[in-house]
Amino acid sequence: MVKKYVFGDPIDTGAVIGDISPCTEELCLLTQEKDEEGRLRFLLSLDDSDIVYGLGEAPRGINKRGHIYESFNSDDPYHTEEKRSLYGSHNFLIISGKSCFGLFVDTGASVTFDIGYTDYDRLVICPSENDLVIYTIEGESPLDIVKQLRKITGSSYIAPRWAFGFQQSRWSYFTADDVRRVAEGYRKNDIPLDAVYLDIDYMEGYKDFTVSEERFPEFKSFVSEMRDMGIRLVPIIDAGVKIEDGYDIYEEGKEKGFFCRRKDGSFFAAGVWPGRTHFPDFLDPEAREWFGSKYKVLLDAGIEGFWNDMNEPAMFYTDEGISEAAEYLKSFDFSCNDPNKFFELSGTAGGLNNRRKDYAAIYHNIKGRSVCHSRVHNLYGFNMTRAASEAFEKLSPDRRVLIFSRSSYIGMHRFGGIWTGDNQSWWSHILLNIKMMPSLNMCGFLYSGADIGGFGTNCTRDLLLRWLAFGIFTPLMRDHSAFGTRAQECYSFGDTAAFKGLISLRYRLIPYLYSEYMKACLHDDMMIKPLGFEFSDDEMARRTEDQLLIGESIMVAPIYEQNAAGRYVYLPEDMRLIIFKNASVERSELLSKGIHYLHAALDEVPVFIRKGKLLPLFRAVQCTDELDTSEPELLSYNSEPCSYLLYEDDGISKAADLPENYRTLSI
Ligand code: MIG
């Protein structure tokens, strides 16, 4: 049961669709009070047995207890354990233990969640403003609560099936020839591939919706040349629009007043890749429609997918920040001999990016009212992606378009997927990827994944292999790396056999993964679940942070430590362990409920098949165009009869036109 509680005069975030009448009785699941400054806060006593699930793309565990988090969309590539905010804000929690209910704190402003950090027995929610809506969701299980949240926030975006293929990215492939080399690198080594990403350097001067004539001549025919190889190109779109006389997007936006403003009504400017830019006011439906319509030029060139970046929005500097720093430097006493002053100096000169002060100086046009950005910060990326998605409804009414975003908020899951932003080539970030996936699923972000191999810093062969071995099970399986880092394509580390084996296994699994993904989309369910969602009476399962259920048939226990021969794994029930190598079954073993040591070499992928379930595998192919589901190989726990319902469709028609097409596979 969902109850809505309204505080003050909140701005509609767009997360919840349909009318829910506010509850007239007092909020009783939480204690409500005001602090000395008159700010509302909400408290809850936690029982020892309570697990707190949720927060989507947040640092740390599947169980969020024992730390403090802040929902404030932040560009933070170097996220370590102590960080409180990342690229998306997903203010949804499930308390599961002595009690069982969910909370959705609906506001575009920042919110702090102290989940047993100050006091292990207490949850304290501190919104940064008193205008907000809280939804409480009572249900019989965490999954039931997730489904109820999805009912009020809407069903998840459905990606095309080709987006389940393996995808290669880098900042940047600078020229068409660079892209050709990547395509050939994969095809030559028989490593399957479905897409290559175009990062900011495909553009002319980093101007959105332009393509460099010099580096990507005859773009349209290049797109089809790649398409003939079974490869799609996926260009990036940045939030900031370059300020440049004569650039049509800038000129139009300026003329129509579609950019964010300062308090005095002038257009707000910030420095990003193109230099000084204006930010489109995505919270204004007309501006949204205008920006969305611009994707057409790339769709017309044959492009079928996009990634929206820098939409927290990220800012490198503002005019205000620079003049403040310049003033500060002018009056700085370099002879002061005070270390604290020197720290302040480096903070002032080096801390020009993403200043809260600059965010607070941005104003949006919301229904004719000028609204300070701080009140809606977490909705910006959401609405950029909404702009694209709503435009695709018109520009591509029959065919799905791939779209995913860096920044997000609950509700955006109706419009696109997400990737989890900049990470590093660190072993700890494989683990973070593992923990985020089920949390994102809870909030409706089903099409998601991390930069495999790590974005920043240098990747090693073993890290990439172990990361791919987990990435096989995430809908978005994309290798991406930053400018200046070591090459990270699967053919860049010498012998390619292991890479070919892992990625071919992914393709053998795509029909299963896609089927489980589509069932989750169509039935407001989760594709990737923590063990505790299914084995709720099993304390070990509830406390397992590094194993996941992928769809109905399998559990995975990824290896995320360097030089490890394997790992310990907890089986909440008897299962069959399958070790895949070169995309086929290398060995298989029945294991009983309990703890086991799992051995797996770098070129091996362990998968656990659940009792009574079937895992269908299909022929390995080079790209999703070639997928053929006619002759499945069926793997099962034992030889007792069982069946699997395989969902299939053409992979491209929109959901409304999809006949629910199931095929029963059985032994
Ligand atoms: O300031 O476009 O997260 O994936 O490669 C960096 C360059 C801007 C951040 C994205 C990353 C992308 C990079 N972008």
XYZ file of C-alpha atoms and ligand atoms in Angstrom:
681
model
C 0.000 0.000 0.000
C 1.349 3.402 -1.052
C 0.736 6.533 1.010
C 1.690 10.019 -0.039
C 2.643 12.722 2.449
C 3.115 16.283 1.254
C 5.254 18.795 3.139
C 5.217 22.489 2.254
C 4.822 23.391 -1.398
C 6.924 20.908 -3.366
C 7.909 21.220 -7.015
C 6.651 18.265 -9.040
C 9.717 16.166 -9.884
C 7.971 14.140 -12.566
C 8.992 10.914 -10.858
C 5.494 9.803 -9.997
C 2.879 9.545 -12.707
C -0.843 9.655 -12.192
C -2.715 11.261 -9.367
C -2.256 9.950 -5.887
C -4.230 11.810 -3.274
C -2.196 12.890 -0.310
C -2.789 11.153 2.970
C -4.606 13.246 5.516
C -3.450 11.363 8.581
C -0.005 11.923 10.150
C 3.032 10.098 8.852
C 3.385 7.312 11.405
C 6.135 5.054 10.021
C 8.701 7.805 10.673
C 9.119 10.283 13.467
C 9.112 13.814 12.190
C 10.834 16.751 13.869
C 12.462 20.087 13.155
C 16.060 20.949 13.957
C 17.239 24.225 15.542
C 17.120 25.938 12.144
C 13.571 24.832 11.508
C 14.527 22.186 8.975
C 12.432 19.060 8.791
C 13.995 15.709 9.492
C 12.614 12.210 9.665
C 13.787 9.507 12.023
C 13.378 5.800 12.307
C 14.721 3.331 14.869
C 16.406 0.416 13.206
C 16.318 -3.065 14.619
C 19.481 -5.198 14.588
C 17.859 -7.453 12.031
C 16.975 -4.617 9.639
C 18.711 -4.375 6.309
C 18.360 -1.063 4.507
C 18.311 -1.618 0.757
C 18.205 1.039 -1.922
C 19.663 4.376 -3.016
C 20.353 3.048 -6.525
C 23.614 4.498 -7.728
C 25.239 5.219 -4.375
C 28.607 4.154 -3.011
C 29.099 1.164 -0.706
C 26.980 -1.904 -0.147
C 23.757 -3.564 -1.146
C 22.883 -3.067 2.513
C 23.297 0.672 2.960
C 23.492 0.531 6.730
C 26.488 2.023 8.526
C 27.177 5.064 6.392
C 25.908 8.488 5.396
C 24.848 9.386 1.843
C 23.812 12.562 0.172
C 21.631 12.707 -2.903
C 23.305 15.429 -4.913
C 24.217 14.475 -8.456
C 27.996 14.822 -8.636
C 30.697 14.274 -11.193
C 33.179 12.322 -9.094
C 35.415 9.947 -11.070
C 37.569 9.109 -8.053
C 34.834 7.730 -5.889
C 36.132 5.915 -2.897
C 34.358 4.517 0.138
C 34.005 7.772 1.997
C 32.130 9.512 -0.835
C 28.500 10.362 -0.243
C 27.191 11.273 -3.683
C 27.614 9.985 -7.196
C 26.140 10.741 -10.599
C 22.529 9.817 -9.877
C 20.109 10.420 -7.003
C 17.675 7.657 -6.225
C 15.994 8.435 -2.925
C 14.381 5.067 -2.414
C 14.970 2.866 0.625
C 13.573 -0.459 1.736
C 13.750 -1.408 5.386
C 13.666 -5.168 5.579
C 13.883 -7.098 8.817
C 11.680 -6.629 11.812
C 9.547 -4.366 9.689
C 9.186 -4.269 5.930
C 8.415 -1.072 4.096
C 9.793 1.324 1.529
C 10.339 5.079 1.457
C 10.617 7.340 -1.547
C 11.741 10.853 -0.673
C 10.630 12.823 -3.697
C 12.435 16.134 -4.154
C 14.814 17.569 -6.711
C 16.862 19.174 -3.946
C 19.618 17.422 -2.023
C 18.779 15.001 0.778
C 21.051 13.421 3.363
C 20.476 9.852 4.469
C 22.266 8.979 7.697
C 21.687 5.244 7.727
C 23.126 4.158 11.036
C 26.254 6.286 10.578
C 25.958 8.643 13.527
C 24.026 6.083 15.491
C 23.862 2.505 14.199
C 20.302 2.068 15.420
C 18.908 5.085 13.706
C 17.982 6.241 10.235
C 17.842 10.021 9.851
C 16.640 11.631 6.633
C 17.480 15.324 6.261
C 16.052 17.022 3.189
C 17.760 20.309 2.349
C 14.414 22.067 2.036
C 11.056 21.626 3.693
C 9.086 21.285 0.467
C 8.938 17.623 -0.479
C 6.797 14.537 -0.825
C 7.388 11.299 1.008
C 5.829 8.098 -0.217
C 5.676 5.186 2.175
C 5.174 1.781 0.646
C 4.087 -1.139 2.770
C 4.354 -4.554 1.223
C 4.841 -8.177 1.954
C 8.432 -8.383 0.712
C 11.173 -6.132 -0.649
C 10.317 -7.243 -4.181
C 6.667 -6.421 -3.647
C 7.718 -2.937 -2.500
C 9.905 -2.512 -5.582
C 6.972 -3.432 -7.795
C 4.723 -0.962 -6.025
C 7.288 1.798 -6.523
C 7.406 0.949 -10.222
C 3.604 1.081 -10.374
C 3.620 4.713 -9.235
C 6.765 5.804 -11.105
C 6.034 3.954 -14.337
C 7.526 1.072 -16.260
C 11.143 0.973 -17.300
C 12.561 2.058 -20.614
C 13.141 -0.789 -23.045
C 16.433 -0.869 -24.920
C 16.795 -2.488 -28.336
C 18.156 -6.022 -28.266
C 21.320 -5.075 -30.139
C 22.269 -3.049 -27.048
C 22.824 -6.393 -25.314
C 25.722 -6.984 -27.651
C 29.250 -6.191 -26.556
C 30.178 -2.535 -27.040
C 33.557 -0.825 -27.266
C 34.191 2.757 -26.313
C 37.088 5.084 -25.682
C 37.626 8.747 -25.135
C 38.257 9.086 -27.970
C 38.385 7.404 -31.321
C 39.371 10.595 -33.073
C 38.791 9.674 -36.689
C 36.732 7.342 -38.808
C 39.908 5.354 -39.393
C 40.390 4.936 -35.651
C 36.902 3.460 -35.502
C 37.619 1.210 -38.485
C 40.685 -0.120 -36.700
C 38.592 -1.018 -33.658
C 35.992 -2.768 -35.789
C 38.705 -4.693 -37.605
C 40.521 -5.483 -34.353
C 37.420 -7.266 -33.132
C 36.375 -8.950 -36.355
C 39.928 -10.123 -37.111
C 40.194 -11.778 -33.724
C 36.671 -13.236 -33.860
C 35.676 -11.331 -30.754
C 31.992 -10.434 -31.061
C 31.064 -6.750 -31.166
C 27.865 -4.783 -31.742
C 28.770 -1.126 -31.231
C 31.568 1.407 -31.147
C 31.106 4.653 -29.244
C 31.900 8.118 -30.472
C 33.129 10.311 -27.663
C 33.314 14.123 -27.798
C 35.942 14.303 -30.513
C 33.580 13.263 -33.317
C 32.044 16.717 -33.006
C 33.201 19.939 -34.558
C 34.619 21.955 -31.665
C 32.559 19.953 -29.150
C 29.377 21.443 -30.526
C 26.345 19.225 -29.946
C 24.687 17.823 -33.088
C 27.648 18.565 -35.329
C 30.032 16.028 -36.860
C 33.574 16.940 -37.819
C 33.794 16.959 -41.597
C 37.524 16.558 -41.428
C 37.738 13.587 -39.085
C 34.475 11.865 -40.037
C 33.940 12.745 -43.700
C 30.718 11.521 -45.293
C 29.389 10.497 -41.955
C 26.208 8.892 -43.241
C 28.021 6.479 -45.482
C 30.503 5.742 -42.720
C 27.596 4.831 -40.418
C 26.282 2.410 -43.010
C 29.735 1.012 -43.735
C 29.982 0.087 -40.050
C 26.403 -1.151 -40.007
C 27.271 -3.526 -42.840
C 29.842 -5.047 -40.489
C 27.129 -5.508 -37.855
C 28.390 -2.545 -35.877
C 26.415 0.474 -34.678
C 27.972 3.815 -33.819
C 26.796 5.479 -30.620
C 27.615 9.202 -30.333
C 27.793 11.170 -27.088
C 25.693 14.289 -26.467
C 26.850 16.773 -23.833
C 24.588 19.039 -21.811
C 26.394 22.329 -22.476
C 25.786 24.235 -25.718
C 28.810 26.133 -26.983
C 28.530 29.908 -27.002
C 29.562 30.755 -30.535
C 28.052 33.247 -32.896
C 26.543 31.573 -35.917
C 26.222 28.127 -34.282
C 22.547 27.374 -34.924
C 21.782 25.590 -31.647
C 23.270 28.447 -29.663
C 21.555 31.108 -31.746
C 18.151 29.434 -31.533
C 18.387 28.676 -27.832
C 19.351 32.256 -27.147
C 16.616 33.693 -29.290
C 13.905 31.493 -27.798
C 15.198 31.935 -24.255
C 15.691 28.194 -23.763
C 18.855 28.403 -21.658
C 19.171 28.499 -17.889
C 19.571 31.968 -16.457
C 21.168 33.868 -13.637
C 19.030 35.612 -11.090
C 19.247 38.852 -13.077
C 17.791 37.143 -16.148
C 21.006 36.896 -18.183
C 21.963 33.460 -19.485
C 24.091 31.453 -17.089
C 27.471 30.434 -18.523
C 29.892 27.724 -17.473
C 33.070 26.346 -18.998
C 32.939 22.724 -20.149
C 34.622 20.949 -23.116
C 33.581 23.457 -25.797
C 34.745 26.357 -23.608
C 31.995 28.674 -22.346
C 28.553 27.146 -22.768
C 24.925 27.698 -21.848
C 22.864 24.937 -20.299
C 19.520 24.202 -21.974
C 16.701 24.550 -19.461
C 15.531 20.947 -19.620
C 12.983 21.584 -16.875
C 11.023 23.738 -19.315
C 8.899 21.469 -21.568
C 9.334 23.757 -24.566
C 13.102 23.829 -24.210
C 13.030 20.081 -23.810
C 11.062 19.633 -26.989
C 13.406 21.961 -28.839
C 16.613 20.230 -27.708
C 15.117 16.772 -28.298
C 14.260 17.634 -31.878
C 17.965 18.210 -32.559
C 18.806 14.507 -32.271
C 17.138 14.178 -35.669
C 20.227 15.156 -37.600
C 22.071 12.118 -36.217
C 19.106 9.763 -36.524
C 18.878 10.833 -40.155
C 22.478 9.789 -40.611
C 21.527 6.279 -39.505
C 22.460 6.554 -35.813
C 20.383 4.308 -33.514
C 21.754 5.092 -30.070
C 23.110 7.892 -27.879
C 24.670 8.516 -24.481
C 23.931 11.768 -22.664
C 26.898 13.065 -20.696
C 27.903 15.921 -18.361
C 24.315 16.391 -17.249
C 24.654 16.802 -13.473
C 25.418 19.357 -14.998
C 29.204 19.154 -14.651
C 31.019 22.504 -14.780
C 34.739 23.099 -15.017
C 34.501 26.779 -14.120
C 32.221 29.788 -14.251
C 32.955 33.454 -14.916
C 32.052 34.165 -11.295
C 34.411 31.502 -9.967
C 37.278 32.773 -12.069
C 36.870 36.386 -11.034
C 36.582 35.403 -7.367
C 39.773 33.372 -7.648
C 41.538 36.197 -9.459
C 40.527 38.689 -6.751
C 41.655 36.267 -4.095
C 45.043 35.792 -5.743
C 45.525 39.521 -6.099
C 45.064 40.115 -2.416
C 46.858 36.963 -1.256
C 49.798 37.636 1.046
C 52.431 35.190 -0.228
C 54.744 36.131 2.633
C 52.206 35.119 5.280
C 54.014 31.890 6.265
C 50.693 30.327 7.329
C 50.176 26.777 5.983
C 46.399 27.034 6.424
C 46.320 30.052 4.156
C 48.215 28.114 1.498
C 45.743 25.230 1.669
C 42.980 27.775 1.249
C 44.828 29.192 -1.744
C 45.083 25.844 -3.541
C 41.449 25.104 -2.695
C 40.300 28.409 -4.121
C 42.351 28.272 -7.300
C 41.971 24.506 -7.788
C 38.355 24.205 -6.678
C 36.642 25.976 -9.529
C 34.669 22.994 -10.761
C 31.164 22.011 -9.675
C 30.913 24.595 -6.907
C 27.645 24.486 -4.965
C 27.728 28.230 -5.091
C 27.631 28.158 -8.883
C 24.764 25.673 -8.899
C 22.854 28.006 -6.612
C 23.306 30.822 -9.133
C 21.419 28.964 -11.900
C 17.705 29.627 -12.451
C 15.103 27.576 -14.309
C 11.814 28.500 -15.862
C 9.244 26.208 -14.266
C 5.721 27.050 -15.407
C 6.667 30.688 -15.772
C 8.247 30.837 -12.310
C 11.965 31.425 -11.865
C 13.236 28.559 -9.688
C 16.701 28.245 -8.185
C 18.651 25.246 -9.450
C 19.441 24.032 -5.922
C 15.801 23.085 -5.584
C 15.839 20.889 -8.691
C 19.502 19.975 -9.137
C 18.887 16.242 -9.158
C 16.345 16.525 -11.976
C 18.595 18.044 -14.617
C 20.052 14.907 -16.232
C 16.663 13.198 -15.919
C 15.096 15.918 -18.032
C 17.884 15.966 -20.598
C 17.240 12.293 -21.212
C 13.512 12.874 -21.156
C 14.056 15.472 -23.896
C 15.748 12.862 -26.071
C 13.296 10.108 -25.299
C 10.192 12.207 -25.915
C 11.687 13.332 -29.208
C 12.341 9.710 -30.227
C 8.631 9.008 -29.790
C 8.093 11.334 -32.736
C 11.318 10.872 -34.669
C 11.396 7.106 -34.378
C 7.844 6.068 -33.551
C 8.250 2.404 -34.443
C 11.804 1.551 -33.556
C 13.478 1.645 -30.168
C 16.467 3.949 -29.837
C 19.263 3.230 -27.381
C 19.596 6.074 -24.906
C 21.322 6.191 -21.568
C 22.440 8.954 -19.313
C 25.131 9.708 -16.783
C 23.063 11.715 -14.337
C 19.612 10.560 -13.277
C 16.769 10.582 -10.784
C 13.950 8.106 -10.196
C 11.422 8.577 -12.992
C 14.143 8.828 -15.608
C 13.989 5.032 -15.781
C 10.916 5.497 -17.986
C 12.985 7.361 -20.562
C 16.380 5.702 -20.701
C 19.036 3.644 -19.052
C 22.149 4.786 -17.240
C 25.782 3.974 -17.052
C 27.346 4.470 -13.676
C 29.659 7.309 -14.717
C 33.385 7.597 -14.426
C 35.030 4.861 -12.412
C 38.634 3.693 -12.250
C 40.601 0.636 -13.266
C 40.484 -0.511 -9.669
C 39.525 -3.920 -8.342
C 37.316 -2.211 -5.770
C 35.261 -0.785 -8.615
C 34.331 -4.241 -9.893
C 32.897 -4.867 -6.456
C 31.077 -1.540 -6.511
C 29.630 -2.455 -9.903
C 28.366 -5.748 -8.433
C 26.696 -3.984 -5.516
C 25.152 -1.213 -7.589
C 23.409 -3.418 -10.106
C 20.663 -4.782 -7.834
C 20.240 -1.376 -6.171
C 19.692 0.215 -9.586
C 17.214 -2.504 -10.500
C 15.224 -1.686 -7.354
C 14.816 1.881 -8.613
C 13.762 0.837 -12.120
C 17.085 1.323 -13.917
C 17.156 -2.022 -15.668
C 19.284 -1.090 -18.662
C 22.515 -0.219 -16.930
C 26.154 -1.111 -16.481
C 29.553 0.298 -15.575
C 32.591 1.210 -17.651
C 34.110 -2.253 -17.878
C 37.844 -2.295 -17.281
C 37.511 1.062 -15.556
C 37.415 4.518 -17.111
C 40.336 6.299 -15.443
C 43.836 4.958 -14.708
C 45.516 2.066 -16.498
C 43.808 -1.266 -16.850
C 45.612 -4.594 -16.755
C 44.767 -7.767 -18.629
C 43.617 -9.643 -15.536
C 41.423 -6.760 -14.340
C 39.691 -6.522 -17.684
C 39.103 -10.270 -17.849
C 37.622 -10.474 -14.350
C 35.494 -7.410 -15.002
C 34.214 -8.792 -18.305
C 33.396 -12.058 -16.552
C 30.934 -10.072 -14.439
C 29.910 -7.679 -17.231
C 28.588 -10.683 -19.177
C 25.571 -10.481 -16.861
C 24.839 -6.742 -16.992
C 22.511 -5.430 -19.724
C 24.968 -2.728 -20.790
C 28.278 -4.496 -21.452
C 30.634 -1.757 -22.547
C 34.395 -1.442 -22.276
C 35.234 2.263 -21.907
C 38.430 4.092 -21.004
C 39.671 7.634 -20.612
C 41.932 9.805 -22.648
C 45.580 9.223 -21.784
C 45.088 5.756 -20.316
C 46.480 2.506 -21.673
C 44.576 0.967 -24.590
C 41.773 -1.186 -23.243
C 40.216 -2.921 -26.238
C 40.047 -6.691 -25.901
C 42.837 -7.163 -28.431
C 45.234 -4.793 -26.659
C 46.688 -7.250 -24.165
C 48.388 -9.831 -26.367
C 46.701 -13.219 -26.599
C 42.996 -12.748 -27.349
C 41.654 -16.272 -26.780
C 40.419 -15.604 -23.245
C 38.622 -12.415 -24.349
C 37.036 -14.198 -27.265
C 35.823 -16.931 -24.906
C 34.233 -14.533 -22.422
C 32.507 -12.342 -24.960
C 31.323 -15.299 -27.003
C 29.751 -16.665 -23.833
C 27.904 -13.373 -23.472
C 26.446 -13.874 -26.955
C 25.462 -17.450 -26.147
C 23.576 -16.025 -23.159
C 21.979 -12.983 -24.808
C 18.626 -14.644 -25.549
C 18.357 -15.659 -21.872
C 19.548 -12.284 -20.561
C 17.290 -10.393 -22.926
C 14.362 -12.622 -22.019
C 14.890 -11.987 -18.295
C 15.399 -8.270 -18.925
C 12.200 -8.010 -20.961
C 10.197 -9.920 -18.361
C 11.460 -7.437 -15.755
C 10.535 -4.486 -18.003
C 7.099 -5.803 -18.853
C 6.201 -6.907 -15.329
C 7.818 -4.114 -13.286
C 10.228 -6.629 -11.844
C 13.981 -6.811 -11.256
C 16.365 -8.706 -13.493
C 19.278 -8.579 -11.034
C 18.503 -9.288 -7.397
C 20.373 -9.585 -4.123
C 20.178 -13.081 -2.606
C 18.103 -11.759 0.293
C 15.235 -10.941 -2.054
C 14.664 -14.629 -2.730
C 16.075 -16.283 0.365
C 14.618 -13.947 2.941
C 14.708 -16.437 5.828
C 18.343 -17.273 5.291
C 20.520 -14.929 7.331
C 23.681 -15.780 5.372
C 21.919 -15.038 2.095
C 20.548 -11.755 3.434
C 24.065 -10.685 4.401
C 25.723 -11.694 1.139
C 27.011 -8.595 -0.621
C 28.970 -10.021 -3.543
C 26.778 -12.616 -5.200
C 23.712 -11.930 -7.313
C 20.741 -13.629 -8.871
C 20.572 -12.945 -12.604
C 17.063 -13.709 -13.766
C 15.247 -16.782 -12.533
C 17.774 -19.473 -13.375
C 21.214 -18.477 -12.192
C 23.367 -17.049 -9.421
C 26.778 -15.487 -10.028
C 29.720 -15.024 -7.670
C 32.200 -12.808 -9.512
C 35.880 -12.745 -8.642
C 37.073 -9.228 -7.923
C 40.483 -9.660 -6.345
C 43.757 -9.563 -8.199
C 45.789 -12.777 -8.254
C 43.002 -14.738 -6.573
C 42.617 -18.351 -7.725
C 38.944 -18.067 -6.969
C 36.802 -17.175 -3.992
C 34.499 -18.452 -1.316
C 30.882 -18.620 -2.241
C 27.736 -19.191 -0.226
C 25.013 -21.363 -1.706
C 21.606 -20.684 -0.170
C 20.333 -23.938 -1.714
C 21.788 -26.845 -3.662
C 22.980 -25.672 -7.060
C 24.895 -26.890 -10.061
C 28.169 -25.129 -10.685
C 29.102 -24.752 -14.319
C 32.514 -23.492 -15.292
C 32.571 -22.060 -18.775
C 35.717 -21.793 -20.824
C 35.917 -20.829 -24.487
C 32.170 -20.283 -24.263
C 31.396 -23.924 -23.513
C 31.002 -26.060 -20.428
C 34.454 -26.927 -19.149
C 33.356 -28.706 -15.981
C 30.257 -29.013 -13.914
C 29.529 -30.120 -10.397
C 26.568 -30.483 -8.042
C 27.134 -28.507 -4.874
C 25.133 -28.577 -1.690
C 23.810 -25.615 0.258
C 26.624 -24.015 2.273
C 30.069 -22.522 1.782
C 32.421 -23.705 -0.949
C 35.674 -22.546 -2.427
C 35.240 -21.795 -6.087
C 38.270 -22.090 -8.367
C 38.162 -20.110 -11.586
C 41.031 -19.109 -13.845
C 41.068 -15.803 -15.708
C 39.556 -17.349 -18.815
C 36.798 -19.147 -16.920
C 33.323 -17.998 -15.932
C 31.503 -19.737 -13.099
C 27.697 -19.807 -13.137
C 25.418 -21.512 -10.602
C 22.221 -23.048 -11.913
C 19.355 -23.084 -9.472
C 17.436 -26.177 -8.529
C 14.502 -26.787 -10.852
C 15.678 -24.147 -13.331
C 16.984 -24.220 -16.857
C 19.644 -22.112 -18.479
C 19.357 -21.998 -22.259
C 22.467 -21.297 -24.326
C 22.545 -20.559 -28.002
C 25.074 -20.530 -30.797
C 27.966 -18.086 -30.437
C 27.871 -15.349 -33.078
C 29.823 -12.212 -34.002
C 26.977 -9.726 -33.517
C 23.336 -9.711 -32.467
C 22.153 -9.568 -36.105
C 23.292 -13.168 -36.381
C 21.562 -14.488 -33.241
C 19.670 -17.675 -33.866
C 17.551 -19.126 -31.080
C 16.391 -22.229 -32.895
C 18.635 -24.784 -31.266
C 19.191 -24.156 -27.581
C 21.554 -26.148 -25.452
C 19.742 -26.615 -22.147
C 21.692 -26.727 -18.913
C 19.934 -27.710 -15.736
C 20.507 -28.552 -12.110
C 19.846 -32.247 -12.724
C 17.973 -34.398 -15.199
C 14.565 -34.052 -13.603
C 12.037 -32.484 -15.943
C 11.930 -28.709 -15.845
C 11.231 -25.857 -18.188
C 12.075 -22.275 -19.017
C 9.851 -19.685 -20.637
C 11.922 -17.822 -23.221
C 10.621 -14.381 -24.115
C 11.395 -13.422 -27.693
C 10.575 -10.532 -29.974
C 12.146 -8.730 -32.913
C 14.296 -6.719 -30.504
C 13.431 -3.385 -32.036
C 9.657 -2.707 -32.118
C 8.323 -0.571 -29.304
C 6.720 -2.217 -26.292
C 3.178 -1.226 -27.159
C 3.440 -3.164 -30.405
C 4.995 -6.242 -28.875
C 2.997 -9.397 -28.769
C 4.168 -11.173 -25.610
C 5.872 -14.014 -27.260
C 6.965 -16.910 -25.094
C 8.434 -20.236 -26.025
C 8.633 -23.080 -23.561
C 11.959 -24.843 -23.448
C 11.993 -28.035 -21.441
C 13.878 -31.166 -20.605
O 35.043 15.407 -18.499
O 33.559 12.912 -22.995
O 31.743 10.213 -18.038
O 32.506 8.641 -20.191
O 34.490 9.664 -21.891
C 34.946 14.129 -19.056
C 34.669 12.546 -22.255
C 33.789 14.054 -19.990
C 32.864 12.083 -18.973
C 32.191 10.778 -19.237
C 33.124 9.871 -19.955
C 33.560 10.505 -21.251
C 34.228 11.853 -20.960
N 33.300 12.708 -20.218
